[in-house]
mmCIF file of C-alpha atoms in Angstrom:
data_model
loop_
_atom_site.group_PDB
_atom_site.id
_atom_site.type_symbol
_atom_site.label_atom_id
_atom_site.label_comp_id
_atom_site.label_asym_id
_atom_site.label_seq_id
_atom_site.Cartn_x
_atom_site.Cartn_y
_atom_site.Cartn_z
ATOM 1 C CA MET Q 691 81.552 -59.611 53.401
ATOM 2 C CA LYS Q 692 81.840 -63.679 51.755
ATOM 3 C CA VAL Q 693 79.444 -64.421 54.443
ATOM 4 C CA VAL Q 694 76.885 -61.838 53.200
ATOM 5 C CA LEU Q 695 77.629 -62.923 49.460
ATOM 6 C CA TYR Q 696 77.246 -66.351 50.268
ATOM 7 C CA ILE Q 697 73.786 -65.865 51.501
ATOM 8 C CA ILE Q 698 72.539 -63.943 48.797
ATOM 9 C CA LEU Q 699 73.773 -66.172 45.764
ATOM 10 C CA GLY Q 700 71.972 -68.780 47.976
ATOM 11 C CA ILE Q 701 68.567 -66.820 48.558
ATOM 12 C CA ALA Q 702 69.112 -66.844 44.174
ATOM 13 C CA ILE Q 703 69.559 -70.486 43.830
ATOM 14 C CA ILE Q 704 66.276 -71.061 46.045
ATOM 15 C CA VAL Q 705 64.516 -68.415 43.747
ATOM 16 C CA VAL Q 706 65.484 -69.710 40.411
ATOM 17 C CA GLY Q 707 65.421 -73.325 41.746
ATOM 18 C CA PHE Q 708 60.935 -72.221 42.506
ATOM 19 C CA PHE Q 709 60.722 -71.058 39.267
ATOM 20 C CA VAL Q 710 62.519 -73.998 37.720
ATOM 21 C CA TRP Q 711 60.355 -76.432 39.621
ATOM 22 C CA PHE Q 712 56.764 -73.824 38.562
ATOM 23 C CA PHE Q 713 57.632 -74.238 35.289
ATOM 24 C CA VAL Q 714 58.393 -77.952 35.301
ATOM 25 C CA PHE Q 715 56.258 -78.987 37.380
ATOM 26 C CA PHE Q 716 53.643 -77.293 37.692
ATOM 27 C CA LEU Q 717 53.312 -75.484 34.070
ATOM 28 C CA GLN Q 718 53.659 -78.312 31.933
ATOM 29 C CA VAL Q 719 51.315 -80.945 31.432
ATOM 30 C CA PRO Q 720 52.889 -85.098 30.565
ATOM 31 C CA GLU Q 721 52.005 -85.981 27.185
ATOM 32 C CA LEU Q 722 49.232 -88.712 26.296
ATOM 33 C CA ASN Q 723 51.274 -91.542 24.797
ATOM 34 C CA ILE Q 724 49.093 -93.428 22.066
ATOM 35 C CA PRO Q 725 50.957 -96.303 20.186
ATOM 36 C CA LYS Q 726 49.454 -96.247 16.825
ATOM 37 C CA ASN Q 727 48.700 -99.339 16.772
ATOM 38 C CA SER Q 728 46.546 -99.387 20.157
ATOM 39 C CA SER Q 729 43.607 -100.674 20.322
ATOM 40 C CA GLU Q 730 39.890 -98.619 20.844
ATOM 41 C CA LYS Q 731 39.840 -100.389 24.018
ATOM 42 C CA GLU Q 732 43.887 -99.622 25.235
ATOM 43 C CA LYS Q 733 43.196 -95.522 24.285
ATOM 44 C CA ILE Q 734 40.253 -95.317 26.745
ATOM 45 C CA VAL Q 735 42.722 -96.970 29.161
ATOM 46 C CA LEU Q 736 45.784 -94.708 28.890
ATOM 47 C CA ILE Q 737 43.427 -91.989 28.346
ATOM 48 C CA ASP Q 738 41.610 -92.511 31.719
ATOM 49 C CA ASN Q 739 44.787 -93.396 33.149
ATOM 50 C CA TRP Q 740 46.315 -89.610 31.862
ATOM 51 C CA LEU Q 741 43.475 -88.359 33.505
ATOM 52 C CA GLU Q 742 43.955 -89.975 36.645
ATOM 53 C CA LYS Q 743 47.574 -88.576 36.239
ATOM 54 C CA LEU Q 744 46.086 -84.859 35.604
ATOM 55 C CA ASN Q 745 44.298 -84.882 38.843
ATOM 56 C CA SER Q 746 46.089 -86.355 40.814
ATOM 57 C CA GLN Q 747 48.585 -83.519 40.272
ATOM 58 C CA ARG Q 748 45.959 -80.614 40.341
ATOM 59 C CA LYS Q 749 46.216 -80.284 37.051
ATOM 60 C CA PHE Q 750 42.895 -81.349 35.462
ATOM 61 C CA ASN Q 751 38.693 -81.066 37.722
ATOM 62 C CA GLY Q 752 36.181 -82.462 35.635
ATOM 63 C CA GLY Q 753 34.886 -84.989 33.463
ATOM 64 C CA ILE Q 754 35.408 -86.674 30.275
ATOM 65 C CA LEU Q 755 32.667 -88.706 28.229
ATOM 66 C CA ILE Q 756 33.161 -90.706 24.668
ATOM 67 C CA THR Q 757 30.411 -91.863 22.812
ATOM 68 C CA LYS Q 758 30.439 -94.082 19.603
ATOM 69 C CA ASN Q 759 27.079 -94.912 18.347
ATOM 70 C CA GLY Q 760 25.158 -93.203 21.328
ATOM 71 C CA LYS Q 761 26.645 -95.446 23.450
ATOM 72 C CA PRO Q 762 29.565 -94.603 25.898
ATOM 73 C CA THR Q 763 33.129 -95.747 25.753
ATOM 74 C CA LEU Q 764 34.752 -93.103 28.609
ATOM 75 C CA ALA Q 765 32.575 -91.524 31.658
ATOM 76 C CA LYS Q 766 34.188 -90.955 34.062
ATOM 77 C CA THR Q 767 34.927 -87.957 36.377
ATOM 78 C CA TYR Q 768 38.172 -86.778 38.124
ATOM 79 C CA GLY Q 769 38.306 -85.034 41.500
ATOM 80 C CA PHE Q 770 35.820 -82.748 43.924
ATOM 81 C CA THR Q 771 32.253 -80.813 43.314
ATOM 82 C CA ASN Q 772 33.501 -77.601 44.915
ATOM 83 C CA SER Q 773 36.688 -75.885 46.663
ATOM 84 C CA LYS Q 774 35.892 -77.205 50.198
ATOM 85 C CA LYS Q 775 36.361 -80.706 48.137
ATOM 86 C CA THR Q 776 33.609 -82.405 50.286
ATOM 87 C CA GLU Q 777 32.233 -84.345 47.383
ATOM 88 C CA LYS Q 778 33.080 -86.194 44.516
ATOM 89 C CA LEU Q 779 32.558 -85.535 40.763
ATOM 90 C CA ASN Q 780 30.083 -88.568 39.189
ATOM 91 C CA ILE Q 781 28.697 -88.810 35.896
ATOM 92 C CA ASN Q 782 25.154 -87.077 37.054
ATOM 93 C CA SER Q 783 27.504 -84.117 38.481
ATOM 94 C CA SER Q 784 26.069 -81.268 36.642
ATOM 95 C CA PHE Q 785 28.818 -78.767 35.674
ATOM 96 C CA ARG Q 786 28.433 -75.322 34.468
ATOM 97 C CA LEU Q 787 27.952 -75.412 30.285
ATOM 98 C CA ALA Q 788 29.621 -71.995 29.775
ATOM 99 C CA SER Q 789 28.529 -71.106 25.970
ATOM 100 C CA ILE Q 790 27.786 -73.992 25.410
ATOM 101 C CA SER Q 791 24.644 -73.171 26.751
ATOM 102 C CA LYS Q 792 24.107 -71.483 23.270
ATOM 103 C CA GLN Q 793 23.037 -74.829 21.763
ATOM 104 C CA PHE Q 794 20.408 -75.315 24.184
ATOM 105 C CA THR Q 795 19.084 -71.685 23.315
ATOM 106 C CA ALA Q 796 19.046 -72.130 20.080
ATOM 107 C CA SER Q 797 16.647 -75.590 20.434
ATOM 108 C CA GLY Q 798 14.507 -73.454 22.625
ATOM 109 C CA ILE Q 799 13.623 -71.182 19.717
ATOM 110 C CA MET Q 800 13.575 -74.245 17.018
ATOM 111 C CA LEU Q 801 10.919 -75.714 19.110
ATOM 112 C CA LEU Q 802 9.012 -72.271 19.181
ATOM 113 C CA LYS Q 803 9.418 -72.491 15.383
ATOM 114 C CA GLU Q 804 8.563 -76.447 15.169
ATOM 115 C CA LYS Q 805 5.172 -75.269 17.096
ATOM 116 C CA GLU Q 806 4.604 -72.331 14.533
ATOM 117 C CA GLN Q 807 4.916 -69.437 16.854
ATOM 118 C CA ILE Q 808 7.747 -67.582 15.240
ATOM 119 C CA ASN Q 809 10.049 -67.997 12.048
ATOM 120 C CA TYR Q 810 13.482 -67.546 11.447
ATOM 121 C CA ASP Q 811 13.279 -64.612 9.022
ATOM 122 C CA ASP Q 812 11.152 -62.946 11.639
ATOM 123 C CA LEU Q 813 12.536 -58.759 12.361
ATOM 124 C CA VAL Q 814 13.497 -59.686 16.290
ATOM 125 C CA SER Q 815 11.304 -56.276 16.682
ATOM 126 C CA LYS Q 816 7.887 -58.013 15.874
ATOM 127 C CA TYR Q 817 8.834 -59.650 19.202
ATOM 128 C CA ILE Q 818 10.971 -57.247 21.369
ATOM 129 C CA SER Q 819 9.930 -54.002 21.213
ATOM 130 C CA ASN Q 820 11.655 -50.585 20.278
ATOM 131 C CA PHE Q 821 14.417 -53.133 19.822
ATOM 132 C CA PRO Q 822 16.608 -50.386 18.083
ATOM 133 C CA TYR Q 823 18.548 -52.865 15.223
ATOM 134 C CA HIS Q 824 15.352 -52.850 12.952
ATOM 135 C CA ASN Q 825 16.462 -54.894 9.968
ATOM 136 C CA VAL Q 826 17.781 -58.241 12.900
ATOM 137 C CA THR Q 827 16.135 -61.200 12.257
ATOM 138 C CA ILE Q 828 15.979 -64.493 14.667
ATOM 139 C CA ARG Q 829 17.895 -66.135 12.130
ATOM 140 C CA ASN Q 830 20.961 -63.551 12.401
ATOM 141 C CA LEU Q 831 21.101 -63.624 16.207
ATOM 142 C CA LEU Q 832 21.203 -67.406 15.592
ATOM 143 C CA ASN Q 833 24.178 -67.297 13.448
ATOM 144 C CA GLN Q 834 26.020 -64.356 15.209
ATOM 145 C CA THR Q 835 26.422 -62.233 11.951
ATOM 146 C CA SER Q 836 23.724 -59.303 13.003
ATOM 147 C CA GLY Q 837 25.699 -56.575 13.869
ATOM 148 C CA ILE Q 838 24.803 -55.894 17.354
ATOM 149 C CA PRO Q 839 27.852 -55.555 19.650
ATOM 150 C CA ASP Q 840 28.942 -57.643 22.766
ATOM 151 C CA SER Q 841 27.729 -54.308 25.295
ATOM 152 C CA TYR Q 842 25.745 -55.610 27.334
ATOM 153 C CA LEU Q 843 28.356 -56.406 30.305
ATOM 154 C CA ASP Q 844 29.898 -52.612 29.558
ATOM 155 C CA LEU Q 845 26.838 -51.350 30.079
ATOM 156 C CA ALA Q 846 25.514 -53.080 33.096
ATOM 157 C CA GLU Q 847 28.250 -52.263 35.067
ATOM 158 C CA LYS Q 848 27.723 -48.641 34.090
ATOM 159 C CA ALA Q 849 24.313 -49.221 35.862
ATOM 160 C CA LYS Q 850 25.435 -51.919 38.445
ATOM 161 C CA GLY Q 851 24.183 -49.427 41.366
ATOM 162 C CA LYS Q 852 20.405 -49.094 39.985
ATOM 163 C CA ILE Q 853 19.866 -52.176 38.334
ATOM 164 C CA GLY Q 854 20.506 -55.459 40.802
ATOM 165 C CA VAL Q 855 21.031 -58.252 39.373
ATOM 166 C CA LEU Q 856 20.960 -58.335 35.947
ATOM 167 C CA THR Q 857 18.455 -60.323 34.255
ATOM 168 C CA ASN Q 858 16.820 -61.341 30.329
ATOM 169 C CA GLU Q 859 14.892 -58.330 30.682
ATOM 170 C CA LYS Q 860 17.317 -55.749 32.439
ATOM 171 C CA ALA Q 861 19.906 -56.603 29.840
ATOM 172 C CA ILE Q 862 17.671 -56.320 26.419
ATOM 173 C CA LYS Q 863 16.809 -52.758 28.244
ATOM 174 C CA LEU Q 864 20.198 -51.900 28.920
ATOM 175 C CA ILE Q 865 20.525 -52.640 24.905
ATOM 176 C CA ILE Q 866 17.303 -50.726 24.392
ATOM 177 C CA GLU Q 867 17.555 -47.268 25.803
ATOM 178 C CA ASN Q 868 21.538 -46.702 24.833
ATOM 179 C CA LYS Q 869 21.554 -47.843 21.204
ATOM 180 C CA PRO Q 870 24.705 -48.954 21.156
ATOM 181 C CA LYS Q 871 26.323 -48.717 17.422
ATOM 182 C CA ALA Q 872 26.081 -52.015 15.712
ATOM 183 C CA ASN Q 873 29.167 -52.964 13.886
ATOM 184 C CA PHE Q 874 28.507 -53.761 10.347
ATOM 185 C CA GLU Q 875 24.711 -54.330 8.630
ATOM 186 C CA PRO Q 876 22.796 -57.493 8.917
ATOM 187 C CA ASN Q 877 24.231 -60.441 7.247
ATOM 188 C CA GLU Q 878 27.295 -58.633 5.966
ATOM 189 C CA GLN Q 879 29.704 -60.532 8.190
ATOM 190 C CA TYR Q 880 30.366 -63.041 11.309
ATOM 191 C CA GLU Q 881 30.861 -61.300 14.687
ATOM 192 C CA TYR Q 882 30.145 -63.492 18.392
ATOM 193 C CA SER Q 883 28.147 -61.878 20.313
ATOM 194 C CA ASN Q 884 26.992 -63.069 23.653
ATOM 195 C CA THR Q 885 24.139 -60.216 22.903
ATOM 196 C CA ASN Q 886 22.647 -62.329 20.444
ATOM 197 C CA TYR Q 887 22.177 -65.383 22.292
ATOM 198 C CA ILE Q 888 20.690 -63.372 25.537
ATOM 199 C CA ALA Q 889 17.987 -61.523 22.891
ATOM 200 C CA LEU Q 890 17.077 -65.292 22.100
ATOM 201 C CA ALA Q 891 16.157 -66.088 25.315
ATOM 202 C CA ARG Q 892 14.637 -62.510 25.577
ATOM 203 C CA ILE Q 893 12.418 -64.107 23.052
ATOM 204 C CA ILE Q 894 11.810 -67.148 24.187
ATOM 205 C CA GLU Q 895 10.188 -66.220 27.329
ATOM 206 C CA LEU Q 896 8.277 -63.052 25.734
ATOM 207 C CA VAL Q 897 6.839 -66.010 23.063
ATOM 208 C CA SER Q 898 6.271 -68.779 25.691
ATOM 209 C CA ASN Q 899 4.999 -66.047 29.117
ATOM 210 C CA GLN Q 900 7.723 -67.961 30.195
ATOM 211 C CA SER Q 901 11.268 -67.582 32.771
ATOM 212 C CA PHE Q 902 13.811 -68.999 30.169
ATOM 213 C CA GLU Q 903 14.829 -71.520 32.619
ATOM 214 C CA ASN Q 904 10.791 -73.342 33.019
ATOM 215 C CA PHE Q 905 10.344 -73.509 29.474
ATOM 216 C CA MET Q 906 13.888 -75.221 28.927
ATOM 217 C CA ALA Q 907 13.014 -77.687 31.497
ATOM 218 C CA ASN Q 908 9.621 -77.830 30.796
ATOM 219 C CA ASN Q 909 9.974 -78.620 27.076
ATOM 220 C CA ILE Q 910 13.436 -79.603 26.300
ATOM 221 C CA PHE Q 911 15.077 -81.123 29.696
ATOM 222 C CA ILE Q 912 11.778 -82.510 31.553
ATOM 223 C CA PRO Q 913 10.718 -84.285 27.988
ATOM 224 C CA LEU Q 914 13.886 -85.609 27.225
ATOM 225 C CA GLY Q 915 15.102 -87.054 30.752
ATOM 226 C CA MET Q 916 17.945 -84.997 30.946
ATOM 227 C CA ASN Q 917 17.406 -85.260 34.873
ATOM 228 C CA ASP Q 918 20.998 -83.537 35.707
ATOM 229 C CA THR Q 919 19.830 -80.518 33.282
ATOM 230 C CA ARG Q 920 18.741 -76.975 33.629
ATOM 231 C CA VAL Q 921 18.515 -73.013 34.093
ATOM 232 C CA TRP Q 922 20.653 -72.313 36.306
ATOM 233 C CA ASN Q 923 21.460 -68.431 37.928
ATOM 234 C CA LEU Q 924 21.508 -65.632 40.482
ATOM 235 C CA ILE Q 925 17.104 -65.336 40.249
ATOM 236 C CA SER Q 926 16.323 -69.398 40.201
ATOM 237 C CA GLU Q 927 13.629 -69.983 43.141
ATOM 238 C CA ASP Q 928 16.738 -72.849 44.234
ATOM 239 C CA LYS Q 929 19.467 -71.361 45.692
ATOM 240 C CA THR Q 930 21.587 -74.814 44.543
ATOM 241 C CA PHE Q 931 19.759 -77.757 43.672
ATOM 242 C CA LYS Q 932 21.280 -81.535 43.978
ATOM 243 C CA GLY Q 933 24.495 -82.739 41.927
ATOM 244 C CA LYS Q 934 25.634 -78.827 41.202
ATOM 245 C CA THR Q 935 29.137 -78.264 41.469
ATOM 246 C CA ASP Q 936 30.701 -74.516 41.892
ATOM 247 C CA GLY Q 937 33.974 -73.098 40.229
ATOM 248 C CA PHE Q 938 37.304 -72.780 42.179
ATOM 249 C CA GLU Q 939 40.430 -71.958 40.852
ATOM 250 C CA ASP Q 940 43.439 -73.926 42.534
ATOM 251 C CA LEU Q 941 46.455 -72.126 42.124
ATOM 252 C CA ALA Q 942 49.651 -73.844 42.935
ATOM 253 C CA GLY Q 943 47.826 -74.793 45.780
ATOM 254 C CA GLU Q 944 45.726 -71.984 46.877
ATOM 255 C CA ILE Q 945 41.874 -73.093 46.394
ATOM 256 C CA ARG Q 946 39.963 -70.266 46.564
ATOM 257 C CA GLU Q 947 35.762 -69.999 45.492
ATOM 258 C CA ILE Q 948 34.719 -68.097 42.173
ATOM 259 C CA LYS Q 949 31.557 -67.109 43.182
ATOM 260 C CA PRO Q 950 28.763 -65.603 40.450
ATOM 261 C CA THR Q 951 28.586 -61.666 40.373
ATOM 262 C CA PHE Q 952 25.858 -59.016 40.017
ATOM 263 C CA ILE Q 953 26.005 -60.052 35.831
ATOM 264 C CA ASP Q 954 24.835 -63.474 36.715
ATOM 265 C CA GLY Q 955 21.105 -63.599 36.683
ATOM 266 C CA VAL Q 956 21.229 -63.907 32.382
ATOM 267 C CA ALA Q 957 20.887 -66.528 30.399
ATOM 268 C CA GLY Q 958 20.910 -67.864 27.287
ATOM 269 C CA ASP Q 959 24.497 -67.204 26.589
ATOM 270 C CA GLY Q 960 25.380 -69.315 29.572
ATOM 271 C CA GLY Q 961 23.675 -70.412 32.335
ATOM 272 C CA VAL Q 962 22.466 -74.043 31.446
ATOM 273 C CA PHE Q 963 24.342 -76.770 33.886
ATOM 274 C CA SER Q 964 24.620 -80.235 32.344
ATOM 275 C CA SER Q 965 26.042 -83.971 33.706
ATOM 276 C CA LEU Q 966 28.092 -86.008 31.308
ATOM 277 C CA ASP Q 967 25.045 -88.159 31.612
ATOM 278 C CA ASP Q 968 23.037 -86.402 30.262
ATOM 279 C CA PHE Q 969 25.282 -85.228 27.244
ATOM 280 C CA VAL Q 970 24.628 -89.100 26.192
ATOM 281 C CA ILE Q 971 21.197 -87.850 25.638
ATOM 282 C CA TRP Q 972 21.779 -84.671 23.865
ATOM 283 C CA ASP Q 973 23.729 -85.992 21.397
ATOM 284 C CA LYS Q 974 21.362 -88.338 20.652
ATOM 285 C CA PHE Q 975 18.853 -85.261 20.438
ATOM 286 C CA TRP Q 976 20.734 -83.862 17.477
ATOM 287 C CA TYR Q 977 20.072 -86.914 15.369
ATOM 288 C CA GLN Q 978 16.819 -87.587 16.033
ATOM 289 C CA ASN Q 979 13.817 -86.711 18.477
ATOM 290 C CA LYS Q 980 10.371 -86.171 19.157
ATOM 291 C CA LEU Q 981 11.042 -82.888 19.749
ATOM 292 C CA ILE Q 982 11.536 -81.038 16.759
ATOM 293 C CA SER Q 983 11.568 -82.554 13.149
ATOM 294 C CA ASN Q 984 14.703 -83.945 10.942
ATOM 295 C CA GLU Q 985 14.045 -80.366 8.743
ATOM 296 C CA ASN Q 986 14.027 -78.625 11.090
ATOM 297 C CA LEU Q 987 17.785 -79.642 13.004
ATOM 298 C CA LYS Q 988 19.168 -79.776 9.861
ATOM 299 C CA GLU Q 989 19.144 -75.603 9.925
ATOM 300 C CA ALA Q 990 21.691 -75.825 13.199
ATOM 301 C CA PHE Q 991 24.366 -77.442 10.892
ATOM 302 C CA LYS Q 992 23.820 -74.502 8.171
ATOM 303 C CA ARG Q 993 27.254 -72.875 6.875
ATOM 304 C CA PRO Q 994 24.941 -69.629 6.587
ATOM 305 C CA THR Q 995 25.098 -67.328 3.478
ATOM 306 C CA LEU Q 996 27.081 -63.851 3.987
ATOM 307 C CA ASN Q 997 25.709 -61.195 1.816
ATOM 308 C CA ASN Q 998 28.727 -61.347 -0.237
ATOM 309 C CA GLY Q 999 28.017 -64.618 -1.269
ATOM 310 C CA GLU Q 1000 30.837 -66.463 0.989
ATOM 311 C CA LYS Q 1001 29.738 -68.613 3.814
ATOM 312 C CA SER Q 1002 30.333 -68.657 7.715
ATOM 313 C CA ASN Q 1003 30.595 -71.273 10.227
ATOM 314 C CA TYR Q 1004 28.549 -70.437 13.073
ATOM 315 C CA GLY Q 1005 25.077 -72.261 12.813
ATOM 316 C CA PHE Q 1006 22.531 -72.662 15.139
ATOM 317 C CA GLY Q 1007 24.975 -72.746 18.415
ATOM 318 C CA TRP Q 1008 27.655 -74.750 16.553
ATOM 319 C CA VAL Q 1009 30.506 -73.994 15.032
ATOM 320 C CA ILE Q 1010 30.761 -76.042 12.447
ATOM 321 C CA ILE Q 1011 34.134 -76.928 11.686
ATOM 322 C CA LYS Q 1012 33.428 -79.665 8.381
ATOM 323 C CA ASP Q 1013 29.889 -80.708 7.605
ATOM 324 C CA ASP Q 1014 30.305 -83.340 9.420
ATOM 325 C CA VAL Q 1015 31.890 -81.875 13.275
ATOM 326 C CA VAL Q 1016 30.743 -79.473 15.088
ATOM 327 C CA MET Q 1017 31.724 -78.146 18.100
ATOM 328 C CA HIS Q 1018 31.574 -75.366 21.028
ATOM 329 C CA ASN Q 1019 33.183 -74.867 23.578
ATOM 330 C CA GLY Q 1020 32.934 -72.347 27.399
ATOM 331 C CA ALA Q 1021 34.902 -70.388 30.003
ATOM 332 C CA TRP Q 1022 33.340 -68.872 32.418
ATOM 333 C CA LEU Q 1023 33.388 -68.702 36.253
ATOM 334 C CA ALA Q 1024 36.234 -71.116 36.902
ATOM 335 C CA ALA Q 1025 34.286 -74.004 34.260
ATOM 336 C CA ASN Q 1026 35.963 -74.984 31.393
ATOM 337 C CA THR Q 1027 33.735 -76.745 28.476
ATOM 338 C CA TYR Q 1028 33.973 -78.521 25.118
ATOM 339 C CA PHE Q 1029 31.612 -80.549 22.875
ATOM 340 C CA VAL Q 1030 32.205 -81.701 19.567
ATOM 341 C CA ARG Q 1031 30.256 -84.430 17.295
ATOM 342 C CA ASN Q 1032 31.301 -85.880 14.499
ATOM 343 C CA THR Q 1033 28.689 -87.042 13.067
ATOM 344 C CA LYS Q 1034 29.818 -89.191 10.156
ATOM 345 C CA LYS Q 1035 31.551 -91.844 12.399
ATOM 346 C CA LYS Q 1036 28.443 -90.856 14.908
ATOM 347 C CA THR Q 1037 31.213 -89.896 17.813
ATOM 348 C CA SER Q 1038 31.228 -87.486 20.407
ATOM 349 C CA PHE Q 1039 33.146 -85.694 23.627
ATOM 350 C CA VAL Q 1040 33.051 -84.271 25.652
ATOM 351 C CA LEU Q 1041 35.522 -82.685 28.321
ATOM 352 C CA LEU Q 1042 34.198 -80.445 31.719
ATOM 353 C CA ASP Q 1043 35.885 -79.117 34.310
ATOM 354 C CA ASN Q 1044 35.229 -77.023 37.497
ATOM 355 C CA SER Q 1045 38.727 -76.289 38.383
ATOM 356 C CA SER Q 1046 39.700 -72.531 35.906
ATOM 357 C CA ASN Q 1047 42.385 -75.168 34.487
ATOM 358 C CA LEU Q 1048 45.278 -73.169 32.434
ATOM 359 C CA PHE Q 1049 45.725 -76.586 30.559
ATOM 360 C CA PHE Q 1050 42.099 -77.573 29.524
ATOM 361 C CA GLU Q 1051 42.911 -76.214 25.939
ATOM 362 C CA LYS Q 1052 46.503 -78.917 26.193
ATOM 363 C CA ILE Q 1053 44.471 -81.589 27.251
ATOM 364 C CA ILE Q 1054 41.861 -81.170 24.334
ATOM 365 C CA GLY Q 1055 44.662 -81.096 22.060
ATOM 366 C CA SER Q 1056 46.101 -84.401 23.285
ATOM 367 C CA ILE Q 1057 43.331 -86.254 23.758
ATOM 368 C CA ARG Q 1058 41.490 -85.017 20.432
#
């Protein structure tokens, strides 16, 4: 009897020990200690060493970019492009940006405005026939004040057997056919909805008579020299492309690839891939560029005024933290992304990861 008890006790100790180890080692992130009197160069070295350590512990697989006055002070990657770990990441590796893609979609709309092909206060129904939300404007979509519920995923799931790969056209068609009830009247309040940005991408397609992917390439990415940046999804002609990263999950040593599903033929709310190298160009774009006037660029960072006179904090694909600090983040298919700009200090910070990182927010908080 004593032997049995000892065996049970031994097993219990092993199990408890495993969970203690799992909590202490795997669920904790070592602190980033930066002394207050550290120089900028010293801070960069400490951050770099810390991320190297996290990567060695399988707690970070991605890249970081820190810029000042348009020049990188740290641009480095840690880890691999895919679950098989056959290729190392580099500053030209293209990461899935998830919802950071929204600011790219907004830039496409802004370019159409620049070319006088649309106006921000045009009704969406002017461009999308039978659009069920009659008083919603393009500006409402951009500012996330439309009241349109974020229901396209649920609608697509119900129609899964009929629609094949979901596209922007099919997603908007589902909205038109099902007419989900609006959550509020336009401009009554702010409510984040991916559907808003799919509708914007669809407007770009209809006005330009191009796919969203081709429009963004021909009018934004190629002119800016963003060679590692593109819209890519399941309906892209290229089944893959040079430098593309694939999402994977690394949980306690178990590694598996995270693959797109039938809904990943839409774009606008997501779908853009980009690199650390191209983010240097993208940061500069928002200060001044040859495509969009400075007056028009400023529209992206204006706090919208709601019907009750209060200000919201979502611009054109940007969360406005303060007048001189804007950001966006994203998460989809194992990708975690973060981009913040301080326009007063002329600094930016980008963090990208393709490994379903459980510690992503902690890492951001430590560096920021």
